[in-house]
Coordinates of C-alpha atoms in Angstrom, one line a residue:
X1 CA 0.0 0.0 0.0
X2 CA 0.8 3.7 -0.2
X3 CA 1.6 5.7 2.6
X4 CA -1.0 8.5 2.4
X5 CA 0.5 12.1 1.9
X6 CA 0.2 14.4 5.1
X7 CA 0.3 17.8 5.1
X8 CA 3.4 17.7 6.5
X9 CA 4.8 16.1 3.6
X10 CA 3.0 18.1 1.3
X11 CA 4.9 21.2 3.0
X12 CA 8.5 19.2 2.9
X13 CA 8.1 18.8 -0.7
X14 CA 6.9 22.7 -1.6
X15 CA 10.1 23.7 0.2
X16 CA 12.0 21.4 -2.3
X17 CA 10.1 22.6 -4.8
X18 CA 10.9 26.2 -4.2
X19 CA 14.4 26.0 -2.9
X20 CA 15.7 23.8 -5.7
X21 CA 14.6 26.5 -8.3
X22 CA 15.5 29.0 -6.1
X23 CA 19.5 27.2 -5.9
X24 CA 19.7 26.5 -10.0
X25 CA 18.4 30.0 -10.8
X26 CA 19.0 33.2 -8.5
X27 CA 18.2 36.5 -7.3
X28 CA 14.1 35.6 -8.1
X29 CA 11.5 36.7 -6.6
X30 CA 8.6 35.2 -5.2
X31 CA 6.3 35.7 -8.2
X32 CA 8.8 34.1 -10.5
X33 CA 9.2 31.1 -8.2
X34 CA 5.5 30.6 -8.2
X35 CA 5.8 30.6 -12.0
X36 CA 8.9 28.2 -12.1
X37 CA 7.2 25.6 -9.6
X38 CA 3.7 25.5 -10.4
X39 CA 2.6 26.6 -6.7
X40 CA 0.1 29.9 -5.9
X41 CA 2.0 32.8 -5.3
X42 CA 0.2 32.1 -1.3
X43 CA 2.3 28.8 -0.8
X44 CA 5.5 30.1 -2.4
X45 CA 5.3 32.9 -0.1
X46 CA 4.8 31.1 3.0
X47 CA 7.2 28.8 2.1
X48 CA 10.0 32.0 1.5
X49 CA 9.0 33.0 4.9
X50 CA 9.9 29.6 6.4
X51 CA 13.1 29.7 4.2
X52 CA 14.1 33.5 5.6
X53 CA 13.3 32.4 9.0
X54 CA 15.5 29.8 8.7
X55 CA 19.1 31.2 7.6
X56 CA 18.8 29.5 3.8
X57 CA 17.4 32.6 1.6
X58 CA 18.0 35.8 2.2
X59 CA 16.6 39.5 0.1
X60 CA 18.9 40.4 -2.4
X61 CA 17.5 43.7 -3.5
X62 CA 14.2 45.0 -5.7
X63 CA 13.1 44.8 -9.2
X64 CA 11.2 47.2 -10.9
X65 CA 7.6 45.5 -12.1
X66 CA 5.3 46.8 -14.7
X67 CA 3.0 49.4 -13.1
X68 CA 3.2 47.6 -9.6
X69 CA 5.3 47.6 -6.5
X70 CA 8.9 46.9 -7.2
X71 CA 9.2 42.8 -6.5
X72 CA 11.6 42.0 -3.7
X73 CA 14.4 39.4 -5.1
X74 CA 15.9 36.2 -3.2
X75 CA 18.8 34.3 -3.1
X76 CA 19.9 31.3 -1.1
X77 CA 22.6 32.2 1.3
X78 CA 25.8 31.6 0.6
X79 CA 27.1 32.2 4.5
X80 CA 24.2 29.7 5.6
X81 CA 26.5 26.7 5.3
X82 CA 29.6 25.4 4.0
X83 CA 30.3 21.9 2.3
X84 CA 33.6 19.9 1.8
X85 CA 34.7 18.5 -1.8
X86 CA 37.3 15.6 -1.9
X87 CA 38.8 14.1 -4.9
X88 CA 40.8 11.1 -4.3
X89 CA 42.4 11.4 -7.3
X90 CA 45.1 8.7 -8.8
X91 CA 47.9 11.4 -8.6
X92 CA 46.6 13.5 -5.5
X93 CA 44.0 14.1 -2.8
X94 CA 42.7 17.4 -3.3
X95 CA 40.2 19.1 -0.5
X96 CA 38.5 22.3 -1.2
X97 CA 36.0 24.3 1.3
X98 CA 32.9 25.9 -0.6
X99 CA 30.3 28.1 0.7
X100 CA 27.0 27.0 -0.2
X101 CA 26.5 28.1 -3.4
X102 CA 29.7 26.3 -4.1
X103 CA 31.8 28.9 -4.6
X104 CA 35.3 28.2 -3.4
X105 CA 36.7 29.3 0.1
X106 CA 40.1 27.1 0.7
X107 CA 41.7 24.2 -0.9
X108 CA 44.8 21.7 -0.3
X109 CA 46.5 19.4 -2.6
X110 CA 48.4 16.5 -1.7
X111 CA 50.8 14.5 -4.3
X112 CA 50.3 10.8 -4.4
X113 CA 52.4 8.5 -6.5
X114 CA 50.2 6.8 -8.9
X115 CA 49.0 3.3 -8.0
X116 CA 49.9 3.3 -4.9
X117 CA 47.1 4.1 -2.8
X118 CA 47.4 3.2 0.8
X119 CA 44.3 3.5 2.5
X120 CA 45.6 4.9 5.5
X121 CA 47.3 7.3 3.8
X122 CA 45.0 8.6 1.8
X123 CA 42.4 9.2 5.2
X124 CA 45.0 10.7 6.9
X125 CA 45.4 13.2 3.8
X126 CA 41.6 14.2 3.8
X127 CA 41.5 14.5 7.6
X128 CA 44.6 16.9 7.2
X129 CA 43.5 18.6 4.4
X130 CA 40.1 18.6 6.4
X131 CA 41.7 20.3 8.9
X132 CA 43.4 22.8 6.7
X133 CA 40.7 24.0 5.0
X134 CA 38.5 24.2 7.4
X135 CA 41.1 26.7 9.7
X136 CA 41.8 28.5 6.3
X137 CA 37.9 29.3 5.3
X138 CA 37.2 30.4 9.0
X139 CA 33.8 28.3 8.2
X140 CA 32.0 27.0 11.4
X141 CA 28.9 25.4 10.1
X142 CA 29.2 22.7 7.4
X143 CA 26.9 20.3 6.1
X144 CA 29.0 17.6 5.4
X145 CA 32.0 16.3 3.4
X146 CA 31.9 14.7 -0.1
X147 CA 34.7 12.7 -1.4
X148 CA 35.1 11.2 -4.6
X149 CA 36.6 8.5 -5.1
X150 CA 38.4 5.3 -7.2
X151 CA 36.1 2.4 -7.8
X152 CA 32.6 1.4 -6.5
X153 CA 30.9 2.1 -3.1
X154 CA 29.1 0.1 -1.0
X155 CA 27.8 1.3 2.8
X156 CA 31.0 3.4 3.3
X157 CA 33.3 0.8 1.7
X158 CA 34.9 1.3 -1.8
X159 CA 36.1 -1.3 -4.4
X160 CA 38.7 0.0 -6.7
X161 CA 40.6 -2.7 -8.1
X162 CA 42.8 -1.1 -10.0
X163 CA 44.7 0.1 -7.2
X164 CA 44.0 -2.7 -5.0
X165 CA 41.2 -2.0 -3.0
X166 CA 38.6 -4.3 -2.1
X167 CA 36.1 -3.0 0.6
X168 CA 38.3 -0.7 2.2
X169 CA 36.4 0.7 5.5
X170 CA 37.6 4.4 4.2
X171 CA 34.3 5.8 5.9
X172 CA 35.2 4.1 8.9
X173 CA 38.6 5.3 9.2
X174 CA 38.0 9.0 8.5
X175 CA 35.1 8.4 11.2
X176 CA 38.5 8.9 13.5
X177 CA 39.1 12.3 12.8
X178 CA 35.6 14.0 12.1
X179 CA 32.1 13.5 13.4
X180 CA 31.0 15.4 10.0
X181 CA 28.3 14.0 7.5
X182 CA 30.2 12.1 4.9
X183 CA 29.0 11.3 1.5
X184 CA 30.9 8.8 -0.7
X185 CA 30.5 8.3 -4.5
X186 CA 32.8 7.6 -7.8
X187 CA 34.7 10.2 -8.8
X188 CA 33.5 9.9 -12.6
X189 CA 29.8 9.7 -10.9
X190 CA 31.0 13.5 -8.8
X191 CA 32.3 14.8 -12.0
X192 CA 29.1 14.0 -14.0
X193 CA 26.8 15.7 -11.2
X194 CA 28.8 18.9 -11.2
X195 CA 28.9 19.1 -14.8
X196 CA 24.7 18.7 -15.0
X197 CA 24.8 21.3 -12.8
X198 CA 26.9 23.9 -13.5
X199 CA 29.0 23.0 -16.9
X200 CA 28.4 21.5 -20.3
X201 CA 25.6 19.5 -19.3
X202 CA 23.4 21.7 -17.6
X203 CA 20.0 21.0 -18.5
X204 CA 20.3 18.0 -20.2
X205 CA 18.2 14.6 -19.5
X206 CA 20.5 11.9 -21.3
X207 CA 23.9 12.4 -21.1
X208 CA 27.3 10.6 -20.7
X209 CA 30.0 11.9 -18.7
X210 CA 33.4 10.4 -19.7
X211 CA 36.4 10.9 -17.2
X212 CA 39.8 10.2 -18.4
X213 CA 42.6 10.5 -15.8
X214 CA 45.4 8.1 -15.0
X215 CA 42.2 5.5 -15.0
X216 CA 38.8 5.9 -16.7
X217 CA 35.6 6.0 -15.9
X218 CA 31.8 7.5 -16.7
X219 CA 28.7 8.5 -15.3
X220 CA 25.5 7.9 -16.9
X221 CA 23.0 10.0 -16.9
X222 CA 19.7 9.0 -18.3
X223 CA 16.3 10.8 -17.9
X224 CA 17.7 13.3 -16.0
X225 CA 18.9 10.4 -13.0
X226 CA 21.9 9.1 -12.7
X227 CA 22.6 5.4 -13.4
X228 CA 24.1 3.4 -10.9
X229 CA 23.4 -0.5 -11.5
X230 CA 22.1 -3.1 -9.2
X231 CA 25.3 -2.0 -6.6
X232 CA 26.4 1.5 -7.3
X233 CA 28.9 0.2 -9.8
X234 CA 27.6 1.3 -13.3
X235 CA 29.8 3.3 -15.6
X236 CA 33.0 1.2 -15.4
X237 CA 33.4 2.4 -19.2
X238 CA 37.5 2.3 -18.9
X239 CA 37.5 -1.8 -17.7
X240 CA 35.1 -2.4 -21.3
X241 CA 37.0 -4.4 -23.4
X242 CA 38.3 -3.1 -27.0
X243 CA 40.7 -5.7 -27.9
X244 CA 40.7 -9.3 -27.3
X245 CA 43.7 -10.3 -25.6
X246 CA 44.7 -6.9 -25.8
X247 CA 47.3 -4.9 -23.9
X248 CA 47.3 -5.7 -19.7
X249 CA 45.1 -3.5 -17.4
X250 CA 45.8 -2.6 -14.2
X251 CA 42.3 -4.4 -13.0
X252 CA 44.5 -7.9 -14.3
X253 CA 42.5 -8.3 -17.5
X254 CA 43.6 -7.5 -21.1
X255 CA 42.5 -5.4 -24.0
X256 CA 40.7 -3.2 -21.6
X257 CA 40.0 0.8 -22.8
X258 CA 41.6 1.7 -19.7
X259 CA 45.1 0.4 -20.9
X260 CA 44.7 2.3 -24.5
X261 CA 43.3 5.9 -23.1
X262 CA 44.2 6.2 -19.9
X263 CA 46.8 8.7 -18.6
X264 CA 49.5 5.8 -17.2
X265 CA 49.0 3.8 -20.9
X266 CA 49.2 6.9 -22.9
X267 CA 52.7 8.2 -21.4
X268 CA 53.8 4.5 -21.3
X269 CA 53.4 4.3 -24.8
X270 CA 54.7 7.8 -25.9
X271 CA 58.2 6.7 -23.1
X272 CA 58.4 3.8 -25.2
X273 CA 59.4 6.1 -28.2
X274 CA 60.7 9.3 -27.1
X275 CA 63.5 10.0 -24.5
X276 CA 63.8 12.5 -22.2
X277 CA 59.9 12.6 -21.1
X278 CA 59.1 14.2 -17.6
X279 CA 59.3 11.6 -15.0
X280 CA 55.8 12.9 -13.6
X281 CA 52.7 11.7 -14.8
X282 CA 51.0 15.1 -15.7
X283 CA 54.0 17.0 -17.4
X284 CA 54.5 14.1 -19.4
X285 CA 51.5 14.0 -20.8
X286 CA 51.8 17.9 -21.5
X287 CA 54.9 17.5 -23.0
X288 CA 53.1 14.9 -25.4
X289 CA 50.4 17.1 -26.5
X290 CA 52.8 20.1 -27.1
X291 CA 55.0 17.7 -28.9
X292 CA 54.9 18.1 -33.0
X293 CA 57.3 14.7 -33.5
X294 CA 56.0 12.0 -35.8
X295 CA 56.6 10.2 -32.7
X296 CA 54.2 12.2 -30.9
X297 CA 51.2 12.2 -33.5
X298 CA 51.3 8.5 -33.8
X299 CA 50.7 7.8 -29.8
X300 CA 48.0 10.8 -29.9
X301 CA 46.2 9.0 -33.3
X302 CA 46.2 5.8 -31.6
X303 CA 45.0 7.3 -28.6
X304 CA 42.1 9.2 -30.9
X305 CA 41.3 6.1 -31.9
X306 CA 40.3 4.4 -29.2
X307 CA 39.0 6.5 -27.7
X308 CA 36.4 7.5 -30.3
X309 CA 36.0 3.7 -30.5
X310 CA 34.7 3.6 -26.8
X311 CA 32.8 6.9 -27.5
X312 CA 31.1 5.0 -30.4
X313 CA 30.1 2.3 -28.0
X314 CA 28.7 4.4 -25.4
X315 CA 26.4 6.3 -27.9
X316 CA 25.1 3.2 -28.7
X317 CA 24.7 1.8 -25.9
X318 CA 23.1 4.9 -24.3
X319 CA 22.0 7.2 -26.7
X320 CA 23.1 10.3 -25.2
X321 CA 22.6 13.7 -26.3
X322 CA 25.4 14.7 -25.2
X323 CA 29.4 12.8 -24.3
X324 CA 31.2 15.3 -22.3
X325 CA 34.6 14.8 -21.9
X326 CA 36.5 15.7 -19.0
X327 CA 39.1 14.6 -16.1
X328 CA 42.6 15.8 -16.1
X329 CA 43.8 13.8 -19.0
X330 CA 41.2 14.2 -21.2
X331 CA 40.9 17.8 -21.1
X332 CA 44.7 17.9 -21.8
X333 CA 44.3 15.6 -24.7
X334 CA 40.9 17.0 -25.8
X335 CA 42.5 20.2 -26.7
X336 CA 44.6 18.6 -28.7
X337 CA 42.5 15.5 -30.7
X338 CA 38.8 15.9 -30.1
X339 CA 38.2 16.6 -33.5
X340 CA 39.6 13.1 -34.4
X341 CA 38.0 11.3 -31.3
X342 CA 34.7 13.0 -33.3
X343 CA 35.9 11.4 -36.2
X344 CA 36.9 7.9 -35.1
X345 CA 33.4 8.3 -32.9
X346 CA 31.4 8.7 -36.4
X347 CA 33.3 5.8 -38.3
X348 CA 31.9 3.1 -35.2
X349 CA 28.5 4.5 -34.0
X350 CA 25.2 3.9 -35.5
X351 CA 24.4 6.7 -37.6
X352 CA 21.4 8.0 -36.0
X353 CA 22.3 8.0 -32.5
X354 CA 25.6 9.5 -33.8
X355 CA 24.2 12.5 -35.8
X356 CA 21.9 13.8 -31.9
X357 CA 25.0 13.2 -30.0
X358 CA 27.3 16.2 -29.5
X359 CA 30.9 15.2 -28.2
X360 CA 32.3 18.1 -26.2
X361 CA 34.6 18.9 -23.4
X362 CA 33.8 19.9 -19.6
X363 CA 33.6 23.3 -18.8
X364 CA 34.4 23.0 -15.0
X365 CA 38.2 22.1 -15.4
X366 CA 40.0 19.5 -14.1
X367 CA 39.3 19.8 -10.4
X368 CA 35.5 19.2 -11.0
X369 CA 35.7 15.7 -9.3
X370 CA 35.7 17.6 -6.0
X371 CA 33.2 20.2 -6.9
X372 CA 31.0 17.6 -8.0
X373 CA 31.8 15.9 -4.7
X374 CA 30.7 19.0 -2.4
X375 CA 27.3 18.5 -4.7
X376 CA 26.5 15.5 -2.7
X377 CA 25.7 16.9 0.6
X378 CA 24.4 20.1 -1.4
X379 CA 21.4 17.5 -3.0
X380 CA 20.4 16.4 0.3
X381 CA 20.1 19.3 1.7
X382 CA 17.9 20.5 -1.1
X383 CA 16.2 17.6 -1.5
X384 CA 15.3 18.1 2.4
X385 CA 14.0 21.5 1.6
X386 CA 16.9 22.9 3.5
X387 CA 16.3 21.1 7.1
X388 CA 19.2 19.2 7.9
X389 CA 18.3 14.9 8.9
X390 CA 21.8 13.3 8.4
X391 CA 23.5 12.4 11.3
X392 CA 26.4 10.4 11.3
X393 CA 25.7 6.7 10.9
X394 CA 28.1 3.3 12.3
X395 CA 29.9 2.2 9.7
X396 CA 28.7 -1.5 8.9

């Protein structure tokens, strides 16, 4: 049976309603809201007073109206909270402080050697950057901490096999240091929620979010919802296979897209014919894309390649209007070959869903995995209609 809506509820979800449009699309004012949401201009305005009573939405100054009284505009406010981002990233742990309108207060990087990923060691870095930030920003009230990370999460525990993980209590160990809401997700799966919301995706229904760094990954967005699978572990696009018996993986299979595309594979390949390369993962690959050797071309056409080949197969798969392509690496690369991954793309997709997909690349830059991570508490909190209900849980 269904539970029977109260008025209580009915309340909860008007101040969604309102404070959602309110977050994606500010200074308005309460007549425009009512528009926006489909509620009377009575409810939206009872529903502002709650909101101002609160601490979430503040006046922001007038508007001149035709032949009335100038309308008073809103805006949520930014001082009402902060929120924590984290990016365990394959190279670094990166924290950044926001205010709640995600604009960014502090931030702290720390260098990590890729593949090896200590799970201690990578708690104690978000705890200390934590800390950091935190002390920096000046920021008292927060409403939790997202953290992106390798892999697939399951209650608090993540499974990245590529660097050797397999149910790692991370949740449960930065439960040492902070009492703080945490939210955990993939870091492709942060990366596509920031970009629906602020970049190249904004506005968009069915969409693929492809994250190239030293590994690769996508988020899936279809019908405006991302897609998680029956475990939270949909959108492993860089462990698909593109060559039977292909090169090795890092995951211990072969031919996987991971081992053609990603960051580590790419410089491995352009070492194995050029000297003198940059011992470090990231100026290495720089070096590659500012390199004009024959060399150079042949590792960035192969790289094209496949990587319009696994392009191909997600449009197919998913029929997105949109693959956006982002992470450190492929925004590097992008620069330099998306006009041949478009290419390589066309020559393997279906027509049809080819011709209504655009292939583009992120607009948030390459630390959106921790923006996209300070979305996650940002959600609940709107999806709550600004009233807080998280408390921290045991780890199980």
């Amino acid at each position: 049976m269904h539970r029977r809506l109260t008025v209580r509820d009915l309340r909860a979800g008007n101040r969604a309603r309102v404070l959602r449009a309110l977050y994606f699309d500010q200074p308005r004012s309460r007549q425009e809201l009512a528009g926006a949401t489909g509620l009377s201009q009575a409810s939206v305005s009872n529903v502002v007073a709650e909101l101002i009573a609160d601490g979430v939405v503040v006046e922001a100054g007038q508007v001149d109206s035709d032949g009335g009284r100038p309308r008073v505009l809103l805006r949520v406010d930014p001082a009402h909270a902060a929120v924590v981002g984290v990016d365990v990233g394959e190279t670094h742990v990166l924290v950044e402080v926001f205010d709640l309108t995600l604009q960014r207060l502090a931030e702290a990087t720390f260098p990590m050697e890729p593949d090896v990923h200590s799970v201690d060691d990578v708690a104690r870095r978000v705890l200390e950057g934590l800390d950091r930030c935190l002390a920096a920003s000046g920021v008292g009230d927060v409403l939790g901490v997202g953290i992106g990370v390798p892999g697939q999460v399951e209650r608090g525990r993540v499974y990245a096999q590529t660097v050797g993980w397999h149910g790692v209590a991370l949740e449960q160990l930065l439960r040492t240091g902070t009492d703080l809401p945490l939210f955990l997700d993939n870091g492709a799966n942060t990366l596509g929620q920031a970009e629906v919301w602020f970049g190249a995706g904004r506005g968009t229904g069915d969409a693929v979010v492809a994250l190239i760094g030293s590994g690769v990954g996508a988020s899936v967005i279809t019908g405006g919802v991302l897609y998680r699978g029956s475990s939270g572990g949909a959108g492993e696009w860089g462990h698909t296979t593109v060559a039977l018996d292909g090169r090795p993986c890092r995951c211990g299979a072969h031919g996987c897209l991971e081992a053609y595309i990603g960051a580590s594979a790419v410089v491995d390949r352009y070492r194995a014919v050029k000297s003198d390369v940059p011992a470090e993962q990231e100026a290495a690959l720089a070096a590659l894309v500012a390199d004009g050797s024959r060399a150079a071309r042949d590792v960035l056409a192969e790289t094209a390649r496949y990587a319009g080949l696994g392009i191909a197969n997600l449009i197919n798969l998913f029929n997105p209007s949109q693959v956006i392509l982002g992470g450190w690496a492929g925004l590097l690369l992008g620069a330099r070959i998306l006009d041949d991954v478009r290419a390589q793309a066309s020559r393997h997709a279906l027509h049809r869903p080819f011709e209504q997909a655009s292939i583009t690349l992120c607009e948030l830059g390459p630390e959106s995995v921790a923006l996209g991570a300070a979305t996650l508490p940002v959600a609940e909190f709107l999806a709550a209609g600004g009233v807080r209900h998280r408390t921290p849980s045991p780890v199980v």
